[in-house]
Short mmCIF file of C-alpha atoms and ligand atoms in Angstrom, two decimals:
data_model
loop_
_atom_site.label_atom_id
_atom_site.label_comp_id
_atom_site.label_asym_id
_atom_site.label_seq_id
_atom_site.Cartn_x
_atom_site.Cartn_y
_atom_site.Cartn_z
CA MET A 1 0.00 0.00 0.00
CA THR A 2 1.33 3.38 -0.96
CA ASN A 3 1.94 6.00 1.70
CA GLN A 4 1.66 8.86 -0.76
CA ALA A 5 -1.35 11.11 -1.15
CA PRO A 6 -3.23 10.28 -4.39
CA ILE A 7 -2.41 13.65 -5.96
CA ASP A 8 1.27 12.58 -5.90
CA ALA A 9 0.90 8.82 -6.34
CA LEU A 10 -1.20 9.34 -9.47
CA ALA A 11 0.85 12.14 -11.02
CA ASP A 12 1.72 10.06 -14.14
CA VAL A 13 -1.88 9.06 -14.75
CA LEU A 14 -3.83 12.25 -14.08
CA PRO A 15 -4.13 15.06 -16.65
CA LEU A 16 -1.15 17.44 -16.73
CA THR A 17 -3.09 20.23 -15.01
CA ALA A 18 -4.28 18.10 -12.07
CA ARG A 19 -3.88 19.77 -8.68
CA ALA A 20 -5.44 19.32 -5.27
CA ASN A 21 -6.69 22.39 -3.44
CA ILE A 22 -6.02 22.87 0.25
CA THR A 23 -9.11 20.88 1.26
CA GLY A 24 -8.09 18.02 -1.04
CA VAL A 25 -10.52 18.57 -3.91
CA LEU A 26 -9.14 17.60 -7.30
CA GLN A 27 -8.88 20.37 -9.87
CA ILE A 28 -8.43 19.85 -13.59
CA GLY A 29 -7.72 22.74 -15.93
CA GLY A 30 -8.26 25.12 -13.04
CA CYS A 31 -11.77 23.75 -12.37
CA SER A 32 -12.74 21.97 -9.17
CA VAL A 33 -14.31 18.61 -9.92
CA ARG A 34 -16.80 19.30 -7.11
CA ASP A 35 -18.00 22.39 -9.01
CA LEU A 36 -18.08 20.45 -12.27
CA ALA A 37 -20.17 17.68 -10.71
CA ALA A 38 -22.52 20.25 -9.19
CA ALA A 39 -22.93 22.04 -12.52
CA PHE A 40 -23.12 19.07 -14.90
CA GLY A 41 -23.95 16.03 -12.75
CA THR A 42 -22.28 12.62 -12.74
CA PRO A 43 -21.18 10.41 -14.38
CA LEU A 44 -19.20 13.11 -16.10
CA TYR A 45 -16.32 12.89 -18.56
CA VAL A 46 -13.90 15.76 -18.05
CA TYR A 47 -11.31 16.44 -20.76
CA ASP A 48 -8.33 18.68 -20.14
CA GLU A 49 -7.63 20.74 -23.24
CA HIS A 50 -4.08 21.57 -22.18
CA THR A 51 -3.12 17.88 -21.93
CA ILE A 52 -4.44 17.11 -25.42
CA ARG A 53 -2.61 20.07 -26.95
CA GLN A 54 0.67 19.27 -25.19
CA ILE A 55 0.58 15.66 -26.33
CA CYS A 56 -0.21 16.65 -29.93
CA ARG A 57 2.74 19.06 -29.93
CA GLN A 58 5.03 16.46 -28.43
CA TYR A 59 4.10 13.92 -31.11
CA LEU A 60 4.79 16.33 -33.94
CA ARG A 61 8.00 17.63 -32.35
CA ASP A 62 9.45 14.18 -31.60
CA PHE A 63 8.51 12.54 -34.88
CA GLN A 64 9.47 15.46 -37.10
CA ALA A 65 12.83 15.65 -35.29
CA HIS A 66 13.63 12.13 -36.51
CA LEU A 67 11.48 11.95 -39.63
CA PRO A 68 11.26 15.36 -41.31
CA GLY A 69 7.83 15.92 -42.79
CA ALA A 70 6.19 13.25 -40.63
CA ARG A 71 2.46 13.73 -40.23
CA ALA A 72 0.11 12.63 -37.48
CA HIS A 73 -3.42 11.34 -37.96
CA TYR A 74 -5.34 10.94 -34.73
CA ALA A 75 -7.28 7.65 -34.66
CA GLY A 76 -10.81 8.93 -34.16
CA LYS A 77 -12.16 5.65 -32.92
CA ALA A 78 -10.55 6.35 -29.53
CA TRP A 79 -12.99 9.28 -29.04
CA LEU A 80 -14.33 11.68 -31.62
CA SER A 81 -16.41 14.81 -31.31
CA PRO A 82 -16.61 18.11 -33.18
CA ALA A 83 -15.00 19.90 -30.21
CA LEU A 84 -12.02 17.56 -30.23
CA THR A 85 -11.73 17.78 -34.02
CA ALA A 86 -11.53 21.57 -33.87
CA LEU A 87 -8.68 21.27 -31.41
CA LEU A 88 -6.83 18.72 -33.55
CA VAL A 89 -7.13 21.01 -36.57
CA GLU A 90 -5.53 23.83 -34.58
CA GLU A 91 -2.70 21.51 -33.54
CA GLY A 92 -1.98 20.44 -37.12
CA PHE A 93 -3.25 16.87 -36.77
CA GLY A 94 -5.08 14.94 -39.46
CA LEU A 95 -7.53 12.16 -38.68
CA ASP A 96 -8.10 8.44 -39.19
CA VAL A 97 -11.72 7.43 -39.50
CA VAL A 98 -13.28 3.98 -39.72
CA SER A 99 -16.85 4.76 -40.70
CA ALA A 100 -19.07 7.25 -42.51
CA GLY A 101 -20.17 8.34 -39.03
CA GLU A 102 -16.67 9.30 -37.96
CA LEU A 103 -16.09 11.06 -41.26
CA HIS A 104 -19.33 12.99 -40.82
CA VAL A 105 -18.39 14.17 -37.32
CA ALA A 106 -14.86 15.03 -38.47
CA ILE A 107 -16.20 17.23 -41.25
CA ALA A 108 -18.70 18.83 -38.85
CA GLY A 109 -15.75 19.63 -36.57
CA GLY A 110 -13.91 21.41 -39.38
CA MET A 111 -11.39 18.77 -40.47
CA ASP A 112 -10.26 19.16 -44.08
CA PRO A 113 -11.16 15.80 -45.71
CA GLU A 114 -7.82 15.95 -47.50
CA HIS A 115 -6.23 15.23 -44.10
CA VAL A 116 -8.44 12.23 -43.45
CA ALA A 117 -7.46 8.58 -43.94
CA PHE A 118 -10.30 6.08 -44.14
CA HIS A 119 -9.66 2.67 -42.55
CA GLY A 120 -11.54 -0.53 -41.92
CA ASN A 121 -12.03 -4.10 -43.08
CA GLY A 122 -15.73 -3.68 -43.70
CA LYS A 123 -16.25 -0.39 -45.48
CA THR A 124 -19.61 -0.65 -47.22
CA PRO A 125 -20.07 0.55 -50.81
CA HIS A 126 -22.19 3.36 -49.36
CA GLU A 127 -19.37 4.41 -47.03
CA LEU A 128 -16.84 4.32 -49.85
CA GLU A 129 -19.08 6.57 -51.95
CA TYR A 130 -19.47 8.93 -49.02
CA ALA A 131 -15.69 9.08 -48.65
CA LEU A 132 -15.14 9.68 -52.38
CA ASP A 133 -17.81 12.42 -52.40
CA ALA A 134 -16.22 14.06 -49.38
CA GLY A 135 -12.77 13.93 -50.99
CA VAL A 136 -10.85 12.07 -48.29
CA GLY A 137 -7.10 12.28 -48.74
CA ARG A 138 -6.44 8.56 -48.54
CA ILE A 139 -8.38 5.35 -48.37
CA ILE A 140 -6.48 2.57 -46.63
CA VAL A 141 -7.58 -0.45 -48.67
CA ASP A 142 -7.93 -3.58 -46.56
CA ASN A 143 -8.97 -6.42 -48.87
CA ASP A 144 -9.65 -7.60 -52.43
CA ASP A 145 -13.37 -6.95 -52.41
CA GLU A 146 -12.83 -3.38 -51.32
CA LEU A 147 -10.28 -2.96 -54.11
CA THR A 148 -12.84 -4.18 -56.64
CA VAL A 149 -15.52 -1.79 -55.43
CA LEU A 150 -13.13 1.17 -55.30
CA ASP A 151 -11.79 0.42 -58.77
CA GLN A 152 -15.33 0.39 -60.10
CA LEU A 153 -16.50 3.50 -58.23
CA THR A 154 -13.50 5.55 -59.31
CA ARG A 155 -13.93 4.45 -62.95
CA GLU A 156 -17.58 5.50 -62.87
CA ARG A 157 -16.58 8.87 -61.51
CA ALA A 158 -13.44 9.13 -63.60
CA SER A 159 -11.79 10.69 -60.57
CA GLU A 160 -8.48 9.72 -59.05
CA GLN A 161 -8.21 8.49 -55.46
CA ARG A 162 -5.04 8.06 -53.42
CA ILE A 163 -4.91 4.78 -51.53
CA MET A 164 -2.55 2.91 -49.25
CA LEU A 165 -2.57 -0.86 -48.90
CA ARG A 166 -2.94 -2.27 -45.43
CA ILE A 167 -0.50 -5.13 -45.08
CA THR A 168 -0.54 -7.77 -42.32
CA PRO A 169 3.16 -8.42 -41.76
CA GLY A 170 2.79 -11.46 -39.48
CA VAL A 171 4.29 -9.84 -36.36
CA ASP A 172 3.22 -10.65 -32.80
CA ALA A 173 2.77 -7.34 -31.01
CA GLN A 174 2.53 -9.05 -27.59
CA THR A 175 -0.68 -7.42 -26.50
CA HIS A 176 -4.23 -8.56 -25.70
CA ALA A 177 -5.66 -11.12 -28.17
CA LYS A 178 -8.58 -8.78 -28.85
CA THR A 179 -6.29 -5.91 -29.81
CA THR A 180 -3.52 -7.62 -31.74
CA THR A 181 -3.87 -7.01 -35.47
CA GLY A 182 -0.56 -7.75 -37.16
CA LEU A 183 -0.66 -11.54 -37.03
CA ARG A 184 -1.12 -13.66 -40.16
CA ASP A 185 -4.47 -14.90 -38.86
CA SER A 186 -6.06 -11.45 -38.57
CA LYS A 187 -9.28 -10.13 -40.05
CA PHE A 188 -7.37 -6.98 -41.04
CA GLY A 189 -5.24 -6.35 -44.09
CA PHE A 190 -3.59 -8.18 -46.98
CA PRO A 191 -1.47 -11.09 -45.68
CA LEU A 192 2.12 -10.66 -46.75
CA PRO A 193 3.70 -14.14 -46.58
CA SER A 194 0.95 -15.76 -48.68
CA GLY A 195 1.58 -13.45 -51.64
CA GLN A 196 -1.83 -11.77 -51.30
CA ALA A 197 -0.24 -8.41 -50.54
CA GLU A 198 1.77 -8.53 -53.74
CA ALA A 199 -1.25 -9.60 -55.78
CA ALA A 200 -3.21 -6.67 -54.34
CA LEU A 201 -0.49 -4.22 -55.30
CA VAL A 202 -0.42 -5.54 -58.85
CA ARG A 203 -4.18 -5.17 -59.14
CA ALA A 204 -4.16 -1.69 -57.61
CA LEU A 205 -1.43 -0.52 -59.98
CA GLU A 206 -3.57 -1.65 -62.93
CA ALA A 207 -6.62 0.30 -61.68
CA PRO A 208 -6.66 3.47 -63.80
CA PHE A 209 -7.95 5.82 -61.12
CA LEU A 210 -6.21 4.44 -58.03
CA ASP A 211 -2.93 6.03 -56.99
CA VAL A 212 -1.10 3.73 -54.55
CA THR A 213 0.97 6.04 -52.34
CA GLY A 214 2.39 3.28 -50.16
CA PHE A 215 1.83 0.76 -47.41
CA HIS A 216 0.22 0.75 -44.02
CA ILE A 217 0.65 -1.56 -41.05
CA HIS A 218 -0.98 -1.50 -37.63
CA LEU A 219 0.29 -4.11 -35.23
CA GLY A 220 -2.16 -3.75 -32.37
CA SER A 221 -2.42 -1.76 -29.19
CA PRO A 222 -1.45 -0.74 -26.64
CA LEU A 223 2.20 -1.59 -27.36
CA PHE A 224 4.21 -1.07 -24.19
CA ASN A 225 7.30 -2.37 -26.02
CA VAL A 226 8.63 -0.42 -28.95
CA GLU A 227 10.37 -3.43 -30.57
CA PRO A 228 7.39 -4.78 -32.53
CA TYR A 229 7.44 -1.60 -34.62
CA ALA A 230 11.00 -2.40 -35.70
CA ASP A 231 10.04 -5.97 -36.61
CA GLY A 232 7.01 -4.84 -38.57
CA ILE A 233 8.92 -2.13 -40.42
CA ALA A 234 11.80 -4.48 -41.30
CA THR A 235 9.30 -6.90 -42.80
CA ILE A 236 7.47 -4.24 -44.76
CA GLY A 237 10.79 -2.76 -45.92
CA GLU A 238 11.74 -6.10 -47.45
CA PHE A 239 8.35 -6.26 -49.10
CA ALA A 240 8.74 -2.73 -50.48
CA ALA A 241 12.15 -3.70 -51.89
CA GLU A 242 10.71 -6.77 -53.61
CA MET A 243 7.89 -4.72 -55.09
CA LYS A 244 10.43 -2.28 -56.47
CA GLN A 245 12.48 -5.09 -58.01
CA ARG A 246 9.60 -7.08 -59.41
CA HIS A 247 7.12 -4.35 -60.37
CA GLY A 248 9.16 -1.15 -60.47
CA TYR A 249 6.92 0.21 -57.73
CA GLU A 250 8.37 2.73 -55.24
CA TRP A 251 6.57 3.70 -52.05
CA ARG A 252 6.09 7.42 -51.42
CA GLU A 253 4.28 7.07 -48.11
CA PHE A 254 4.33 4.64 -45.21
CA SER A 255 2.33 4.35 -42.01
CA PRO A 256 3.48 2.28 -39.02
CA GLY A 257 -0.03 2.69 -37.54
CA GLY A 258 -0.88 3.58 -33.96
CA GLY A 259 -0.95 1.62 -30.74
CA MET A 260 1.37 3.83 -28.71
CA ALA A 261 0.66 2.94 -25.10
CA LEU A 262 -0.99 4.95 -22.37
CA THR A 263 -0.15 4.93 -18.67
CA TYR A 264 -3.30 3.52 -17.08
CA THR A 265 -1.78 2.51 -13.75
CA ALA A 266 1.11 4.00 -11.81
CA ASP A 267 3.09 0.74 -11.98
CA ARG A 268 3.13 0.44 -15.79
CA VAL A 269 4.38 3.62 -17.39
CA ALA A 270 4.10 3.96 -21.16
CA PRO A 271 7.27 4.67 -23.17
CA ALA A 272 7.86 8.32 -24.03
CA THR A 273 6.71 9.55 -27.44
CA GLU A 274 10.34 10.06 -28.27
CA SER A 275 11.11 6.34 -27.78
CA TYR A 276 8.52 5.43 -30.37
CA ALA A 277 9.82 8.15 -32.68
CA VAL A 278 13.43 6.95 -32.40
CA GLN A 279 12.54 3.30 -32.87
CA ILE A 280 10.26 3.89 -35.84
CA ALA A 281 12.63 6.36 -37.51
CA GLU A 282 15.64 4.08 -37.11
CA ALA A 283 13.77 1.12 -38.52
CA ILE A 284 12.60 3.08 -41.56
CA HIS A 285 16.05 4.54 -42.20
CA THR A 286 17.59 1.09 -41.89
CA ALA A 287 15.07 -0.43 -44.29
CA CYS A 288 15.67 2.30 -46.86
CA ASP A 289 19.47 2.13 -46.56
CA THR A 290 19.52 -1.66 -46.70
CA HIS A 291 17.32 -1.94 -49.76
CA GLY A 292 18.10 1.31 -51.56
CA LEU A 293 14.56 2.58 -51.18
CA PRO A 294 13.55 6.26 -51.17
CA MET A 295 12.55 7.63 -47.75
CA PRO A 296 8.76 7.67 -47.64
CA ASP A 297 6.65 10.35 -45.96
CA VAL A 298 5.59 8.87 -42.65
CA HIS A 299 2.09 9.11 -41.20
CA ILE A 300 1.63 8.00 -37.61
CA GLU A 301 -1.79 7.18 -36.15
CA PRO A 302 -1.86 7.49 -32.38
CA GLY A 303 -5.29 7.32 -30.77
CA ARG A 304 -5.47 6.40 -27.08
CA SER A 305 -2.19 8.10 -26.21
CA VAL A 306 -3.45 11.45 -27.54
CA VAL A 307 -6.67 11.68 -25.52
CA GLY A 308 -6.46 8.98 -22.84
CA ARG A 309 -4.58 10.95 -20.22
CA ALA A 310 -6.63 14.09 -20.80
CA GLY A 311 -9.86 12.34 -19.85
CA LEU A 312 -11.12 11.77 -16.34
CA ALA A 313 -14.27 9.80 -15.52
CA LEU A 314 -16.09 11.28 -12.55
CA TYR A 315 -18.68 9.24 -10.65
CA SER A 316 -20.67 9.55 -7.43
CA VAL A 317 -20.82 6.83 -4.80
CA VAL A 318 -24.36 5.43 -4.68
CA SER A 319 -23.96 2.47 -2.32
CA ARG A 320 -21.39 0.67 -0.17
CA LYS A 321 -21.22 -2.89 1.05
CA HIS A 322 -18.88 -4.60 3.48
CA ILE A 323 -18.79 -8.40 3.27
CA PRO A 324 -17.01 -9.58 6.44
CA ASP A 325 -13.67 -11.29 5.77
CA THR A 326 -14.29 -10.98 2.04
CA ARG A 327 -14.45 -7.64 0.34
CA ASP A 328 -15.69 -4.06 0.38
CA TYR A 329 -17.71 -2.86 -2.59
CA VAL A 330 -18.33 0.73 -3.55
CA THR A 331 -20.94 1.14 -6.29
CA VAL A 332 -20.89 4.23 -8.47
CA ASP A 333 -23.49 5.78 -10.77
CA GLY A 334 -21.77 4.61 -13.99
CA GLY A 335 -19.95 1.51 -15.15
CA MET A 336 -19.85 -0.72 -18.19
CA SER A 337 -22.16 1.50 -20.26
CA ASP A 338 -19.54 4.26 -20.21
CA ASN A 339 -16.48 2.04 -19.69
CA ILE A 340 -16.64 -1.44 -21.21
CA ARG A 341 -12.86 -1.90 -21.14
CA PRO A 342 -12.51 -3.76 -17.82
CA ALA A 343 -15.23 -6.23 -18.88
CA MET A 344 -13.90 -6.59 -22.43
CA TYR A 345 -10.12 -6.51 -21.99
CA ASP A 346 -9.58 -6.94 -18.23
CA SER A 347 -8.23 -3.40 -18.29
CA LYS A 348 -6.75 -2.01 -15.11
CA TYR A 349 -7.20 1.51 -13.79
CA GLU A 350 -6.36 3.65 -10.81
CA ALA A 351 -9.12 5.31 -8.81
CA ALA A 352 -9.18 8.10 -6.27
CA ALA A 353 -11.60 9.81 -3.93
CA ALA A 354 -11.67 13.08 -5.83
CA GLU A 355 -12.49 15.18 -2.78
CA GLN A 356 -9.74 13.63 -0.61
CA MET A 357 -6.71 13.90 -2.87
CA ASN A 358 -4.38 14.86 0.00
CA THR A 359 -5.39 11.89 2.17
CA VAL A 360 -3.29 8.73 2.15
CA PRO A 361 -5.79 5.92 1.48
CA GLY A 362 -6.19 3.40 4.28
CA LEU A 363 -8.73 0.93 2.88
CA VAL A 364 -9.07 -1.42 -0.04
CA ALA A 365 -12.37 -1.52 -1.91
CA THR A 366 -13.63 -2.71 -5.26
CA ILE A 367 -15.40 -0.13 -7.38
CA ALA A 368 -18.43 -1.69 -8.99
CA GLY A 369 -20.54 -0.27 -11.78
CA LYS A 370 -24.33 -0.07 -11.44
CA PHE A 371 -25.19 -2.43 -14.32
CA CYS A 372 -26.83 -5.80 -14.03
CA GLU A 373 -23.75 -7.89 -14.75
CA SER A 374 -21.34 -9.36 -12.21
CA GLY A 375 -18.57 -8.50 -14.64
CA ASP A 376 -19.37 -4.81 -14.33
CA VAL A 377 -16.47 -3.96 -12.04
CA LEU A 378 -14.44 -0.84 -12.83
CA VAL A 379 -11.47 -1.24 -10.48
CA ARG A 380 -10.66 -4.24 -8.32
CA ASP A 381 -8.98 -3.64 -4.97
CA ALA A 382 -8.58 0.11 -5.27
CA GLN A 383 -6.83 1.94 -2.44
CA LEU A 384 -9.33 4.41 -1.06
CA PRO A 385 -10.09 6.35 2.09
CA ALA A 386 -13.42 5.92 3.90
CA LEU A 387 -16.14 7.22 1.58
CA GLN A 388 -19.46 8.93 2.17
CA LEU A 389 -22.50 8.41 -0.01
CA GLY A 390 -22.48 10.91 -2.85
CA GLU A 391 -18.72 11.41 -2.68
CA LEU A 392 -16.89 11.77 -5.98
CA ILE A 393 -14.71 9.01 -7.41
CA ALA A 394 -12.30 9.89 -10.20
CA ILE A 395 -10.92 7.30 -12.61
CA PRO A 396 -8.00 8.79 -14.55
CA ALA A 397 -6.75 7.75 -18.00
CA SER A 398 -10.37 7.50 -19.10
CA GLY A 399 -10.20 9.58 -22.26
CA ALA A 400 -9.88 6.79 -24.85
CA TYR A 401 -12.19 3.93 -25.90
CA GLN A 402 -14.66 4.65 -23.12
CA ILE A 403 -17.35 7.03 -24.28
CA ALA A 404 -16.35 5.99 -27.81
CA MET A 405 -17.60 2.48 -26.93
CA GLU A 406 -20.49 3.58 -24.72
CA SER A 407 -23.94 2.04 -24.82
CA ASN A 408 -27.37 2.60 -23.41
CA TYR A 409 -27.23 -0.74 -21.59
CA ASN A 410 -29.97 -0.99 -18.96
CA LEU A 411 -31.30 2.10 -20.74
CA SER A 412 -28.91 4.22 -18.78
CA LEU A 413 -28.28 7.76 -19.97
CA ARG A 414 -25.04 8.59 -21.74
CA PRO A 415 -22.92 10.95 -19.68
CA ALA A 416 -22.19 14.59 -20.35
CA VAL A 417 -18.75 15.59 -21.63
CA VAL A 418 -17.07 18.77 -20.51
CA MET A 419 -13.83 20.33 -21.75
CA VAL A 420 -11.85 22.35 -19.20
CA ASN A 421 -9.11 24.91 -19.73
CA ASP A 422 -7.70 27.76 -17.63
CA GLY A 423 -10.57 27.77 -15.16
CA ASP A 424 -13.21 27.55 -17.89
CA ALA A 425 -15.58 24.60 -18.28
CA ARG A 426 -17.26 24.13 -21.64
CA LEU A 427 -20.02 21.54 -21.98
CA VAL A 428 -19.22 19.87 -25.33
CA ARG A 429 -21.90 17.19 -25.08
CA ARG A 430 -25.02 17.35 -22.96
CA ARG A 431 -26.18 14.41 -20.89
CA GLN A 432 -28.84 12.24 -22.50
CA THR A 433 -32.34 12.66 -21.16
CA LEU A 434 -35.00 10.05 -20.53
CA ASP A 435 -36.89 11.38 -23.57
CA ASP A 436 -33.80 10.81 -25.74
CA LEU A 437 -34.30 7.11 -25.05
CA LEU A 438 -37.60 7.25 -26.94
CA HIS A 439 -36.45 9.36 -29.89
CA LEU A 440 -35.66 6.51 -32.25
CA GLU A 441 -38.62 4.37 -31.27
CA LEU A 442 -41.58 4.40 -33.67
C1 LIG B 1 -7.04 1.52 -33.51
C2 LIG B 1 -6.12 1.94 -34.57
C3 LIG B 1 -5.19 2.95 -34.32
C4 LIG B 1 -5.04 3.60 -32.99
O1 LIG B 1 -4.70 2.75 -31.95
P1 LIG B 1 -4.37 3.38 -30.53
O2 LIG B 1 -4.08 2.25 -29.63
O3 LIG B 1 -5.60 4.12 -30.09
O4 LIG B 1 -3.22 4.30 -30.72
C5 LIG B 1 -4.40 3.36 -35.37
N1 LIG B 1 -4.50 2.81 -36.60
C6 LIG B 1 -5.38 1.83 -36.86
C7 LIG B 1 -5.45 1.27 -38.22
C8 LIG B 1 -6.22 1.36 -35.86
O5 LIG B 1 -7.07 0.37 -36.13
#
């Protein structure tokens, strides 16, 4: 058990602007979470604008230092909203989308479609048309059927589309089975060893309106080790060299994907952005030197690591239970409908009593969600002080893949989202209402 106050023990996990005031109340972006909860209710998702901006700047600085001209596309599936998009535009980020819905929100938020890359293994013909109409910069083609549809659609329109081919290099990224994507047996991408990647390139080069700018890999996430990137890039470099030899094709662009880790718990700190930058840059330089390939423009695609730390989930305690000689449970007013990750990936989190940030915790309790599933447990064996009903619980590192994966399970209401900065709190999404639950019903 730690003997540090949570404000210090959780310094690597909380948003960069996190402070505790003299009475121990957590403040983010100069706003007291007690005031935020009073104004907007709980569960509440609080995003710290400063943290997002700092991380965006760090990514561009570190990658451009080692790979001049490198570009960053934020992976919108981690969390997307018009407010976030506007911020990304200001920071010089492009965007990865995986659906017409994400593209629609990105455009509503002011993203230039030219800076959008469209991903996914199941893009429907309708979605592809939507993307072509919108003028997305790149479509990351995943499979043969998609190639056929795109070839046909671009012929009908007689308009050129830039594409990249998503290649599955056959690399084990050593992460959760549900989030590994670079293995041979993956639903994503053209398998390399079987020759399908080469066949796809040949077909794409014959398509009159498809311009193949290069290759894309995404190994999985979160990758707490940087080595898999080197393995993946070495493999793709060899492939690029073979394609040059056999088909005279030269890559102009390359994406090593996303998957950069996020510090969820104090005992497992994610590598610095710079470590990823150095590893990826070295591997690309090595591949180009070894095979005499031109240096491609590099597009990175971080998602969780851009917004995860900025986001804090704020709940209220609604019930407590002590089971003698067994366990203490604290139930909060949210759970698996706003955070499915513990149930889906066994994800671990820290938790803190947000109004007692200066108090060294003396108890161990399990934070349960309110949903009718035994698996709806947010944090097992959290270190907490004694808690009153209604007290605020903060779960840091909640900015990614939480509200993006939310549901209305048990017909709960989706939480409000607030963006804080310099003492200002801006509601960027209102809480759902009971009437919202009936809006789609006929
Ligand atoms: C999910 C995904 C990402 C982002 O992964 P993170 O872990 O959020 O960084 C990037 N690229 C592709 C193709 C993805 O599927």
